mmCIF file of C-alpha atoms and ligand atoms in Angstrom:
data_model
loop_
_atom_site.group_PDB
_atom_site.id
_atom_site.type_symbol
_atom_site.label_atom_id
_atom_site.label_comp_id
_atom_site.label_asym_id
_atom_site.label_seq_id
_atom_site.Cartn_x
_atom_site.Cartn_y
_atom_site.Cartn_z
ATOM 1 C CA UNK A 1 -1.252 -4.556 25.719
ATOM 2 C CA UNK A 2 -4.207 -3.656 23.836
ATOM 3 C CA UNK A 3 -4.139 -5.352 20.316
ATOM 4 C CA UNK A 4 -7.100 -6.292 17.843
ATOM 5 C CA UNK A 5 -7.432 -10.279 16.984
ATOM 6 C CA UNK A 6 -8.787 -12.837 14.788
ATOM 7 C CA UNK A 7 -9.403 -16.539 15.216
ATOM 8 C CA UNK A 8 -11.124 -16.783 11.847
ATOM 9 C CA UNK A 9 -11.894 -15.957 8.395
ATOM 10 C CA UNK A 10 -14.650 -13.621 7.992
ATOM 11 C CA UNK A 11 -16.413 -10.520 7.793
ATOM 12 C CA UNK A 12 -14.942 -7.530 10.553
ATOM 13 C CA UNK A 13 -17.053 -8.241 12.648
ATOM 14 C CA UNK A 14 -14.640 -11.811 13.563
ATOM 15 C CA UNK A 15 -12.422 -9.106 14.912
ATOM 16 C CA UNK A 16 -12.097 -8.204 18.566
ATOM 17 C CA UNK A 17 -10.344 -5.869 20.838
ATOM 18 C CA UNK A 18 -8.262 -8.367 23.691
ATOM 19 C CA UNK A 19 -5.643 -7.496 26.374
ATOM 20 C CA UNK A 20 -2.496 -10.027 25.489
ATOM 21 C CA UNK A 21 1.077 -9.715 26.759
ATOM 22 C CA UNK A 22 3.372 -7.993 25.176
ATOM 23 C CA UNK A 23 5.522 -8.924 22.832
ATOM 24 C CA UNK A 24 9.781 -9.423 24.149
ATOM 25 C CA UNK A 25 11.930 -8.598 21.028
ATOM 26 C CA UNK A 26 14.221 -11.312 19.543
ATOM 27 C CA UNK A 27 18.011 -10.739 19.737
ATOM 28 C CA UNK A 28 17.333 -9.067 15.812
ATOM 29 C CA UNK A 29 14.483 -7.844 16.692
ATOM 30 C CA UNK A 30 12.926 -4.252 18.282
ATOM 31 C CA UNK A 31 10.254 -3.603 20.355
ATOM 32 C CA UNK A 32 7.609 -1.053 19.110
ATOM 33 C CA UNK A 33 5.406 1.221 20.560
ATOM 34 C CA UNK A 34 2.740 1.757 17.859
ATOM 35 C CA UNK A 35 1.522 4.899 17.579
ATOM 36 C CA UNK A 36 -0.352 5.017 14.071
ATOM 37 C CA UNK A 37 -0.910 1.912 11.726
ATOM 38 C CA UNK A 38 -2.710 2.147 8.135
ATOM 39 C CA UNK A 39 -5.215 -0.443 6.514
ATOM 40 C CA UNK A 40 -4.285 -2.287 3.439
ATOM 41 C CA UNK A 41 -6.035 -3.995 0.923
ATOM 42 C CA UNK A 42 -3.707 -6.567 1.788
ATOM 43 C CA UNK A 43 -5.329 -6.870 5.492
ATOM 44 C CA UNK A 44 -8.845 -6.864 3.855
ATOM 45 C CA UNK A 45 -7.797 -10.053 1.816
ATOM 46 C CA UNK A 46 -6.237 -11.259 4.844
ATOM 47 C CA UNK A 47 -9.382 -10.994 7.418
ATOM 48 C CA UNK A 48 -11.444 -12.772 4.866
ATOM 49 C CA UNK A 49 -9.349 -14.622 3.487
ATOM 50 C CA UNK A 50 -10.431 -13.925 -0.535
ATOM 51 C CA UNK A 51 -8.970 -14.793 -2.697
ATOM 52 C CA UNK A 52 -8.583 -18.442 -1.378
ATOM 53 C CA UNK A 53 -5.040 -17.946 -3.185
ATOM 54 C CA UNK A 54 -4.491 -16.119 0.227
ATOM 55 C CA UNK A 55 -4.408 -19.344 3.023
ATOM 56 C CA UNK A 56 -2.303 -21.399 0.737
ATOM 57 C CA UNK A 57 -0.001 -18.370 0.066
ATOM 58 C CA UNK A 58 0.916 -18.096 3.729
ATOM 59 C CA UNK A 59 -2.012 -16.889 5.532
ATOM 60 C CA UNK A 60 -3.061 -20.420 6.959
ATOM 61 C CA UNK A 61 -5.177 -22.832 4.964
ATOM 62 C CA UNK A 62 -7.769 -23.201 8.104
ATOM 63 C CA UNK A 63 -7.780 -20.541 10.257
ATOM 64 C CA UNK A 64 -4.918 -17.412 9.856
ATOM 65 C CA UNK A 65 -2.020 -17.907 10.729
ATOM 66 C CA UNK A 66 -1.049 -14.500 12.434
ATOM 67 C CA UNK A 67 -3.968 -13.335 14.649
ATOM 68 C CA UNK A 68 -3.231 -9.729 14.488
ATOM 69 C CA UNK A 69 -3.641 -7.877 11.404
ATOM 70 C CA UNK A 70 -1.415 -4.271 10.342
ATOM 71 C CA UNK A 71 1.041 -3.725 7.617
ATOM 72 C CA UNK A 72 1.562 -0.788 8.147
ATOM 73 C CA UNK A 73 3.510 0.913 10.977
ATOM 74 C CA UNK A 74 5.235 4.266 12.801
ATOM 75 C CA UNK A 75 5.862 4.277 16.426
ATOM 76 C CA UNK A 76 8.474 4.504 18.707
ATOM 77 C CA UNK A 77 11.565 1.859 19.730
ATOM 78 C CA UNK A 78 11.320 0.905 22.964
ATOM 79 C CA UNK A 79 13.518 -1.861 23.872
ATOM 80 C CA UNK A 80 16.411 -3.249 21.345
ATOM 81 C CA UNK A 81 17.152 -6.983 20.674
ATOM 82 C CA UNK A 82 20.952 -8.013 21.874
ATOM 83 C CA UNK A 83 22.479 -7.989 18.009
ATOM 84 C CA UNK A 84 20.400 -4.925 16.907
ATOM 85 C CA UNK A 85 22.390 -2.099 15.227
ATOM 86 C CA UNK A 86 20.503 0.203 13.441
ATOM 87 C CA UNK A 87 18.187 1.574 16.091
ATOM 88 C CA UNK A 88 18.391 2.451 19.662
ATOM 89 C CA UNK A 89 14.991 3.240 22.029
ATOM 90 C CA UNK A 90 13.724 6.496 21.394
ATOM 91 C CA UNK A 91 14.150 6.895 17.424
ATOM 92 C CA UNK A 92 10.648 7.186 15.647
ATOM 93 C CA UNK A 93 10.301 4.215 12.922
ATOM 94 C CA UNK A 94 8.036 3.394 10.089
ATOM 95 C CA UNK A 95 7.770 -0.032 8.136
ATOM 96 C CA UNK A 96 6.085 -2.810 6.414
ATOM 97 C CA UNK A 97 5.915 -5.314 8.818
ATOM 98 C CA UNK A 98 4.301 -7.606 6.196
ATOM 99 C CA UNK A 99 7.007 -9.819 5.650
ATOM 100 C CA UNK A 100 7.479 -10.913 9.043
ATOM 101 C CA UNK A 101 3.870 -12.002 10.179
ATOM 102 C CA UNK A 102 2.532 -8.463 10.282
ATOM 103 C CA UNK A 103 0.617 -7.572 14.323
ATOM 104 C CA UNK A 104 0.184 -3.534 13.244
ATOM 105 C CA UNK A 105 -3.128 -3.210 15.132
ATOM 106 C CA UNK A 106 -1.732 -3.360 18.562
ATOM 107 C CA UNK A 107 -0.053 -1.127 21.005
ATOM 108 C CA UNK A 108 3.015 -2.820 20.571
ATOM 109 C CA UNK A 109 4.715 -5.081 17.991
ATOM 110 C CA UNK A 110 8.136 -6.398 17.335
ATOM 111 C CA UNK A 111 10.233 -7.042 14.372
ATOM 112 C CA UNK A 112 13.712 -7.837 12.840
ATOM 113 C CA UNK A 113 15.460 -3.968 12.632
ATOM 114 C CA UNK A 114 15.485 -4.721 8.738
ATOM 115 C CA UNK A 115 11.553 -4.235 8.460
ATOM 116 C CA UNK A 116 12.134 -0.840 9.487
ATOM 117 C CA UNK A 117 13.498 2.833 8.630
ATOM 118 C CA UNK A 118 13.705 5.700 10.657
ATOM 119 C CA UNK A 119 10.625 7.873 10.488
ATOM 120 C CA UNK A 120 10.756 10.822 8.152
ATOM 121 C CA UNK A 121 11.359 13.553 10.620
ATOM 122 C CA UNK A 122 8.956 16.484 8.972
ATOM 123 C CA UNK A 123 5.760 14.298 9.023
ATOM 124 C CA UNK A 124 3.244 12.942 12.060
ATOM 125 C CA UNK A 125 3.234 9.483 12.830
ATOM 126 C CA UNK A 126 -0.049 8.851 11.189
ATOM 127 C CA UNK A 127 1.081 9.899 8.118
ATOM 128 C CA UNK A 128 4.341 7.658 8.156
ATOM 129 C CA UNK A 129 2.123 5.018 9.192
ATOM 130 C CA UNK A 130 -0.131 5.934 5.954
ATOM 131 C CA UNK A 131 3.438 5.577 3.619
ATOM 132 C CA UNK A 132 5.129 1.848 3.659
ATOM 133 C CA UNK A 133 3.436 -0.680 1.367
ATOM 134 C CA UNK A 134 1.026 1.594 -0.666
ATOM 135 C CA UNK A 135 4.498 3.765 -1.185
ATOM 136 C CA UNK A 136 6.897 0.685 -1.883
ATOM 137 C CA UNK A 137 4.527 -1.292 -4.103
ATOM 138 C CA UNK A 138 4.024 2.325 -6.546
ATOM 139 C CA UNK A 139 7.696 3.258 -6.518
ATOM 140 C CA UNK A 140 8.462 -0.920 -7.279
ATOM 141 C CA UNK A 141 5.958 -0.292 -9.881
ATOM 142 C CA UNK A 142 6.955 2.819 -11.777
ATOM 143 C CA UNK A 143 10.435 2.676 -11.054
ATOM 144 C CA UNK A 144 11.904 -1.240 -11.298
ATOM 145 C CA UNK A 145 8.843 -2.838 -13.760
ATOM 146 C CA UNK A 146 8.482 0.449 -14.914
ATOM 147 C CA UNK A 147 11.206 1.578 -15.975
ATOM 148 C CA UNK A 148 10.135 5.039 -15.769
ATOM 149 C CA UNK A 149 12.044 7.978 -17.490
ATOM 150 C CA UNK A 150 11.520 11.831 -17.114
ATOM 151 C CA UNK A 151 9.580 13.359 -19.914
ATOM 152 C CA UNK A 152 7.686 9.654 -20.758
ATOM 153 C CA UNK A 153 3.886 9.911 -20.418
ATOM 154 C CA UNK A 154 2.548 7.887 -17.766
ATOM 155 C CA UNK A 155 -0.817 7.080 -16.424
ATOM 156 C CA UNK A 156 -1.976 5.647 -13.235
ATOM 157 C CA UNK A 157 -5.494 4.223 -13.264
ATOM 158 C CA UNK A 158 -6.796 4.045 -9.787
ATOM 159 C CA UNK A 159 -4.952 7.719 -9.047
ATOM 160 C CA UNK A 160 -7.260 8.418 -5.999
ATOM 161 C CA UNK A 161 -6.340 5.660 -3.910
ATOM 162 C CA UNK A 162 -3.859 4.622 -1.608
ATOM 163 C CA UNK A 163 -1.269 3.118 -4.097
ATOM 164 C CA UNK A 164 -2.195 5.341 -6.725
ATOM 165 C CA UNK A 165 -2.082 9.078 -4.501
ATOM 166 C CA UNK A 166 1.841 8.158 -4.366
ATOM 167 C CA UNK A 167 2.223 6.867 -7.774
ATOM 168 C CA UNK A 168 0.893 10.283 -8.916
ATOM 169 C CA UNK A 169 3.298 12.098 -6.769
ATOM 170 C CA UNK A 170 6.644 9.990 -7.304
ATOM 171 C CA UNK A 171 5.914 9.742 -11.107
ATOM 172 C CA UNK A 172 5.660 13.078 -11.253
ATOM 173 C CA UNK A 173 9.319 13.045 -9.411
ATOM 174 C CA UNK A 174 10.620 11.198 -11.901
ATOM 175 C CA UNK A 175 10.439 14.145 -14.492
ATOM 176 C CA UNK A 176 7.331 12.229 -15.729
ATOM 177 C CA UNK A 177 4.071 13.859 -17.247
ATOM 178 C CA UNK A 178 1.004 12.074 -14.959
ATOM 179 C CA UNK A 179 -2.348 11.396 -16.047
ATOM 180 C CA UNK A 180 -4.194 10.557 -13.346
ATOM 181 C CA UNK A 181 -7.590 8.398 -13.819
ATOM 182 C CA UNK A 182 -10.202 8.445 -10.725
ATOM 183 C CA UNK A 183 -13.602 9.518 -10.061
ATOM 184 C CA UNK A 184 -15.529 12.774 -10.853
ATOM 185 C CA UNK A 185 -15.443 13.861 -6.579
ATOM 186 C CA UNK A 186 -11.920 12.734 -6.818
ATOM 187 C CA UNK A 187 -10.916 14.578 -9.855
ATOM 188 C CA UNK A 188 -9.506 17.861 -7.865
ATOM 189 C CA UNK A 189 -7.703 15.995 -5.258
ATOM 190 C CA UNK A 190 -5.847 14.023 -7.705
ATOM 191 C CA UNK A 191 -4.968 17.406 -9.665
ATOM 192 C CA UNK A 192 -3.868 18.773 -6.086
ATOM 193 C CA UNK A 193 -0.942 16.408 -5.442
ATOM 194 C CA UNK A 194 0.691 17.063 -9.009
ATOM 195 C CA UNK A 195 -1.481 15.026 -11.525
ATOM 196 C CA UNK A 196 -1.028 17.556 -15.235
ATOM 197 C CA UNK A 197 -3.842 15.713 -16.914
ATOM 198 C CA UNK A 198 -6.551 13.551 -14.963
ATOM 199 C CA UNK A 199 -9.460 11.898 -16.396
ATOM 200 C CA UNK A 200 -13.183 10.589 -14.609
ATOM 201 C CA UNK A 201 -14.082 7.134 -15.702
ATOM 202 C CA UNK A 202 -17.202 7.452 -15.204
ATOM 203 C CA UNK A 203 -16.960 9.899 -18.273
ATOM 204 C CA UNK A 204 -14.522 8.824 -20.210
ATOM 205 C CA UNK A 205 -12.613 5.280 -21.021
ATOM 206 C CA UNK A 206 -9.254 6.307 -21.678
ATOM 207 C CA UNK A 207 -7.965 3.046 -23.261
ATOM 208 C CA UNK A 208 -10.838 4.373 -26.260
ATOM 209 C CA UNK A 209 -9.453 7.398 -27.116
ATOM 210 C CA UNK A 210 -5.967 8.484 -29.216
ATOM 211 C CA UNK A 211 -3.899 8.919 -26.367
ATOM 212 C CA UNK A 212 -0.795 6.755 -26.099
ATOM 213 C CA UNK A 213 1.313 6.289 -22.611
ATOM 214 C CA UNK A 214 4.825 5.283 -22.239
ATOM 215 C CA UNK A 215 4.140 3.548 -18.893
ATOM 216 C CA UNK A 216 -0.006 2.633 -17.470
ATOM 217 C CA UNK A 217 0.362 1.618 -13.849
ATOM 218 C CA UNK A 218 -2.813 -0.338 -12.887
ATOM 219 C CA UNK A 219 -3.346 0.234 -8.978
ATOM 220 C CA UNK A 220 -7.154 -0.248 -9.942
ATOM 221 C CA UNK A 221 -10.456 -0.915 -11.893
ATOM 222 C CA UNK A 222 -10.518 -3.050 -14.478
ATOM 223 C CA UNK A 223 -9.743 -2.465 -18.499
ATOM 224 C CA UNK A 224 -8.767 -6.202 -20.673
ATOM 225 C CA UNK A 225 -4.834 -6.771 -21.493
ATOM 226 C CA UNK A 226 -5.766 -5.437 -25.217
ATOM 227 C CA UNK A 227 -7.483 -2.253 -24.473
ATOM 228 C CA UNK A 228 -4.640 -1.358 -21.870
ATOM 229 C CA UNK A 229 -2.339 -2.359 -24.985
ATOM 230 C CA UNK A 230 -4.074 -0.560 -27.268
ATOM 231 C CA UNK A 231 -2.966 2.534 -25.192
ATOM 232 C CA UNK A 232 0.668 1.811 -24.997
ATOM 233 C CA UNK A 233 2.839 3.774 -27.061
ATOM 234 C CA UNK A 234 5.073 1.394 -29.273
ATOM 235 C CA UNK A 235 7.725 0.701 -26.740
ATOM 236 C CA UNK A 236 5.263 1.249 -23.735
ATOM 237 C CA UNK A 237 5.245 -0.857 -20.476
ATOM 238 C CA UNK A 238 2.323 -1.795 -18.238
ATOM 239 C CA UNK A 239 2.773 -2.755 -14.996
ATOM 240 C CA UNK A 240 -0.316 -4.307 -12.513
ATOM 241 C CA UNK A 241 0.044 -3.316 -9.278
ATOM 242 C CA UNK A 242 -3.946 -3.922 -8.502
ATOM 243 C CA UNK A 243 -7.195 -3.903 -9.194
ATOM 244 C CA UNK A 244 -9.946 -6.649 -10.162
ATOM 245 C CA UNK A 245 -8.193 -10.414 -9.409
ATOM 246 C CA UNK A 246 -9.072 -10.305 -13.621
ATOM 247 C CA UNK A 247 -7.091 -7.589 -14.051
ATOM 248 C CA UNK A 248 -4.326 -9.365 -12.219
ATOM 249 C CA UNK A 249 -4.234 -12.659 -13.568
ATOM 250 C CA UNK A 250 -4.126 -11.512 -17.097
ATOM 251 C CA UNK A 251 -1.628 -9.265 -16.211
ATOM 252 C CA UNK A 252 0.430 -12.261 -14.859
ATOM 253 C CA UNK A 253 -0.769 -15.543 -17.254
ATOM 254 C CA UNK A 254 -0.503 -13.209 -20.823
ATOM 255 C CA UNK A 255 1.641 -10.663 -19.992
ATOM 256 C CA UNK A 256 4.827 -12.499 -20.239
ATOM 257 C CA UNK A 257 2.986 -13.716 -23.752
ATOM 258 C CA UNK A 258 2.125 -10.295 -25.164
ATOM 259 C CA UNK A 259 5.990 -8.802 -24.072
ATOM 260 C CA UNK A 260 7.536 -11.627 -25.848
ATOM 261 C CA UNK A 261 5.715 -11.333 -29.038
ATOM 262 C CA UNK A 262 6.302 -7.855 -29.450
ATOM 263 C CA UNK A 263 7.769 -4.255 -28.558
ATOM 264 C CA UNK A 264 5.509 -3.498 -25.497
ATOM 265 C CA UNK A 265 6.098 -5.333 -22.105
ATOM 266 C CA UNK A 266 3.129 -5.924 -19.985
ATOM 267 C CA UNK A 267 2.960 -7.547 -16.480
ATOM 268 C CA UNK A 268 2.079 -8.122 -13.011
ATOM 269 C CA UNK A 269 3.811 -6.901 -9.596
ATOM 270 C CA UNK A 270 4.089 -8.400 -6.593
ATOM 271 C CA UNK A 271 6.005 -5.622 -4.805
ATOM 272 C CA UNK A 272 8.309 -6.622 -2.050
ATOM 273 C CA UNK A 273 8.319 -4.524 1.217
ATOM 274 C CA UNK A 274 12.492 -3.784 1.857
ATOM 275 C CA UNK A 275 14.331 -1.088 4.139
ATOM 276 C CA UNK A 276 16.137 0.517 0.971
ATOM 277 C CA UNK A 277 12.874 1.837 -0.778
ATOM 278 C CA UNK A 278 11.510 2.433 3.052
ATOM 279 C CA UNK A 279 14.251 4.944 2.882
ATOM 280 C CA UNK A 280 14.198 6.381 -0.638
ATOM 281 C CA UNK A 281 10.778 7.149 0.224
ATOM 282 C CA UNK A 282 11.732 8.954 3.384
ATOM 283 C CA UNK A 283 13.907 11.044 1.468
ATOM 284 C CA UNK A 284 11.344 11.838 -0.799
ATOM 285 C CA UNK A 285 9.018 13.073 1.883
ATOM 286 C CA UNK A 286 11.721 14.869 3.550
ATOM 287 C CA UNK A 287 12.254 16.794 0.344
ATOM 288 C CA UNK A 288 8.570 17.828 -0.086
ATOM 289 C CA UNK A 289 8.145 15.729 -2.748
ATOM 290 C CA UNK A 290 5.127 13.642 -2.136
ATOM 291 C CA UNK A 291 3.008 13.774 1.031
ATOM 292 C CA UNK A 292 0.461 10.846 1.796
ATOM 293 C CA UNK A 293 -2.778 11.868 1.347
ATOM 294 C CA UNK A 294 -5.297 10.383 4.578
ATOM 295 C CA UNK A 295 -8.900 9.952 3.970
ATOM 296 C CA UNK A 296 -10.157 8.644 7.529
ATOM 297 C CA UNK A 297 -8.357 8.150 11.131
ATOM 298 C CA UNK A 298 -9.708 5.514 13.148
ATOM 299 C CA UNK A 299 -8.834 4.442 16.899
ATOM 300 C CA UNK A 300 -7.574 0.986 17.617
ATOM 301 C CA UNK A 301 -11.116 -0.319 19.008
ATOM 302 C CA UNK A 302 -12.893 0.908 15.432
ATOM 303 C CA UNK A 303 -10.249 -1.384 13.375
ATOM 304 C CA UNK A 304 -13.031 -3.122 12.455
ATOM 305 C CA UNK A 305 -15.078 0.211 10.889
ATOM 306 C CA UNK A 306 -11.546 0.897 8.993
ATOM 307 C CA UNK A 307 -11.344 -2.166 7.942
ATOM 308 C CA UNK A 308 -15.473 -2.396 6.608
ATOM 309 C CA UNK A 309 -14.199 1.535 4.952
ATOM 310 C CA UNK A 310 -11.232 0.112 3.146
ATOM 311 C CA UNK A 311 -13.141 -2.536 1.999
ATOM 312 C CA UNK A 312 -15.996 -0.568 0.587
ATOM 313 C CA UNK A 313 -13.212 -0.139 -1.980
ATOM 314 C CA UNK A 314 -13.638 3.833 -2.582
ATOM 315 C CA UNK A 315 -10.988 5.352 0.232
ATOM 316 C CA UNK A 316 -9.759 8.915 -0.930
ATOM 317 C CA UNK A 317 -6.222 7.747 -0.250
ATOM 318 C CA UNK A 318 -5.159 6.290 3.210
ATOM 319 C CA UNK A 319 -7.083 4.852 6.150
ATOM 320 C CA UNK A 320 -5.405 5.328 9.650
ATOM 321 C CA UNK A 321 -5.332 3.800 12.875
ATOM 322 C CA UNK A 322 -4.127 6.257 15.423
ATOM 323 C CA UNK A 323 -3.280 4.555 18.874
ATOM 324 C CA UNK A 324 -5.335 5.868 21.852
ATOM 325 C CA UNK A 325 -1.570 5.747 23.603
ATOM 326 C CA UNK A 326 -0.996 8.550 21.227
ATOM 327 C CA UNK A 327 -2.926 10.917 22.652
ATOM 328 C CA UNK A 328 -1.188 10.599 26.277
ATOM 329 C CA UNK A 329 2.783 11.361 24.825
HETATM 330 N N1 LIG B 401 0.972 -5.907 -6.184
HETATM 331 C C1 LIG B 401 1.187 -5.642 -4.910
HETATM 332 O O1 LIG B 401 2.197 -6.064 -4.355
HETATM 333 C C2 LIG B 401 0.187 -4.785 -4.180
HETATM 334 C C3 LIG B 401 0.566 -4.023 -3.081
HETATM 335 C C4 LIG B 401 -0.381 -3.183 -2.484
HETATM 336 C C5 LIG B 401 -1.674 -3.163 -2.985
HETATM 337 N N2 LIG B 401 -2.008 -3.971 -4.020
HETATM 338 C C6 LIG B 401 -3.362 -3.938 -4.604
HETATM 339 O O2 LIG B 401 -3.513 -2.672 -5.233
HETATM 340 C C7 LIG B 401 -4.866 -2.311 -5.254
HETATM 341 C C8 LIG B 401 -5.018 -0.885 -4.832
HETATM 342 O O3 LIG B 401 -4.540 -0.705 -3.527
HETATM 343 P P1 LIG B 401 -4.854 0.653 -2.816
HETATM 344 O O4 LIG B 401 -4.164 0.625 -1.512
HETATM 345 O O5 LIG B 401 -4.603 1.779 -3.726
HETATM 346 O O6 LIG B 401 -6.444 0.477 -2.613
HETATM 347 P P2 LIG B 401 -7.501 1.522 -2.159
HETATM 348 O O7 LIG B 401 -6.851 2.687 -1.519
HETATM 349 O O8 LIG B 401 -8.545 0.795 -1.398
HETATM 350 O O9 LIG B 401 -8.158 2.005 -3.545
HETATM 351 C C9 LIG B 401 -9.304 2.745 -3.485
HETATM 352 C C10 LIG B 401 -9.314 3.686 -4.675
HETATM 353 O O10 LIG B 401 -9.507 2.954 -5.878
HETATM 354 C C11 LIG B 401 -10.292 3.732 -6.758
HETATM 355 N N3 LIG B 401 -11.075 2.935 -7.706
HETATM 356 C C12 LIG B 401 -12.024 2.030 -7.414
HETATM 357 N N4 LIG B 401 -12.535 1.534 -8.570
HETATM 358 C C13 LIG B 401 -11.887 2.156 -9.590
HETATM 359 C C14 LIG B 401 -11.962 2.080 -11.012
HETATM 360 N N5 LIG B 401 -12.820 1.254 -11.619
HETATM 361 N N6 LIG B 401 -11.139 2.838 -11.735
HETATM 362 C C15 LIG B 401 -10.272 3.673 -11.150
HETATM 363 N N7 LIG B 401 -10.153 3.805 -9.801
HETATM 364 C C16 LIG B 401 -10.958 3.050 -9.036
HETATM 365 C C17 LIG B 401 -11.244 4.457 -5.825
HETATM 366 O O11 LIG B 401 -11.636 5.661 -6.436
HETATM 367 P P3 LIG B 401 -13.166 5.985 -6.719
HETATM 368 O O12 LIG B 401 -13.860 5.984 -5.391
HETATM 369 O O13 LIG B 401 -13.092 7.299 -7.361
HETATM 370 O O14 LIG B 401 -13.679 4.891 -7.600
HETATM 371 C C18 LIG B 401 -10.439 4.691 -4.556
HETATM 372 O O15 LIG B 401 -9.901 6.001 -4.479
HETATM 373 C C19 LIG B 401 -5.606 -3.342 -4.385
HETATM 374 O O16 LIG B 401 -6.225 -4.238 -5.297
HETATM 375 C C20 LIG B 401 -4.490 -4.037 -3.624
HETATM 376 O O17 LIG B 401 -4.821 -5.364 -3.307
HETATM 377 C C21 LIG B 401 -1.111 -4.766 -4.624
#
């Protein structure tokens, strides 16, 4: 099978298109034909391995660990491990494929049944593939850290890109009014998937004016812990999902601080990819109530242009690998 690999840390251009055998499933485990995989941030930090946090967190401390990058996944079962249950060859699947050594950008790839869901039925594969950990991390974020409530006023900063395009919509199915923050040539899209307010940072610095939110995701940019306090209403929660590694850090070193010393909580995520939110977000799409918004499709051999996209850090929502195998069923 075709599959794109790495030997080392660097730029995309370490990547490279190889024929290697196919992978034979596990007795837990199911073989999948890939037919659409989406890029990450979390591949970006893999490839080059920044931060460094990222080779003694897993990734390998010389060289990666897992040679093929992907996330992200939809395809089709092929063959089923001895003790699998769940699926049979044939049913279309999507998943986060993180948590078990990743190996998206490839024709094939296979994985405990538990990393997967079956495939919302009304949407293409390259849109499932767009869905998993972008999906799971702003659902983990709004709803569990969140604590999110219909009627509360919540903003997502970083509204226009993959995490924050579903935060918008499943914030918005929460009963929740959305304020969406993004850039002025993003400012329409982010209206167009349910966003009431939305504001353009490069006008306007939201955690300046009077405006006070029950719940700030952070999927990006950059404001300190005390301006995004400052816009908390008294009982507010803010949750960092992304953005600058400052952004982060704070989030996880003071938060914990700041929550305990008074009425607002503030802190980090590190969302976890699992098969129960895979399928609460199925049912969401099923119902109509978000649909993943896709910026650029790619073909397996241009991972690396994907990749170099992502990376430029401006994506209108998802990048998307659609496998050339694709096009033949
Ligand atoms: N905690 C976790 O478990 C977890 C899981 C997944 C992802 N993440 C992290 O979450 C972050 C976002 O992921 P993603 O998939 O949404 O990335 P992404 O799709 O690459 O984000 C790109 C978007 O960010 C917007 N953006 C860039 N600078 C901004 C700023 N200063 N203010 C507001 N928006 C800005 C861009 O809009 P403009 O072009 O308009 O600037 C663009 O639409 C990444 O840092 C990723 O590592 C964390």
């Amino acid at each position: 099978m075709k599959a794109i690999i790495y030997h080392k840390y660097g730029s995309p251009d370490v990547l490279e298109l190889k024929e290697i055998e196919k992978p034979t499933p596990k007795d837990n485990e199911v073989l999948v034909k890939i037919h659409a995989a989406s890029v990450n941030a979390y591949d970006w930090h893999l490839l080059r391995a920044d931060p460094f946090l990222v080779r003694l967190m897993g990734g390998g401390l010389l060289k990666p660990k897992n040679q093929i990058l992907g996330a992200d996944i939809a395809g089709r079962v092929e063959v089923v491990g001895r003790k699998v249950k769940q699926f049979q060859p044939g049913d279309e699947v999507f998943g986060d494929i993180s948590g078990c050594g990743s190996g998206g950008f490839a024709e094939y790839v296979s994985v405990p049944e538990n990393a997967l869901a079956l495939k919302p039925a009304n949407i293409t594969f390259e849109e499932a593939a767009a869905v998993p950990m972008a999906a799971v991390t702003a659902l983990q974020g709004l709803r569990d850290k969140g604590q999110i409530q219909p009627g509360q006023k919540v903003l997502i900063n970083g509204a226009s890109g993959g995490v924050g395009t579903f935060a918008v919509q499943i914030a918005k199915s929460f009963g929740a009014e959305v304020t969406g923050v993004c850039s002025t040539k993003k400012l329409e899209m982010v209206r167009s998937i349910g966003a009431d307010q939305v504001i353009d940072y490069t006008q306007e610095d939201f955690t300046q004016n009077e405006q006070r939110y029950d719940l700030i995701l952070a999927a990006n940019g950059y404001h300190s812990l005390s301006d995004y306090k400052r816009a908390l209403s008294p009982k507010g929660i803010y949750v960092a999902t992304g953005g600058s590694m400052a952004q982060i850090f704070q989030a996880m070193l003071l938060g914990p601080w700041v929550s305990m010393a008074g009425s607002k909580k503030m802190g980090a995520l590190s969302a976890k990819p699992n098969q129960k939110d895979l399928v609460f977000m199925k049912e969401l799409l099923e119902a109509g109530k978000a649909v993943p918004v896709i910026d650029r499709r790619y073909t397996l051999s241009e991972a690396a242009d994907a990749l170099r996209y992502l990376g430029e850090g401006h994506a209108r929502g998802k990048v998307v690998i659609t496998l050339e195998h694709n096009n033949k069923t």
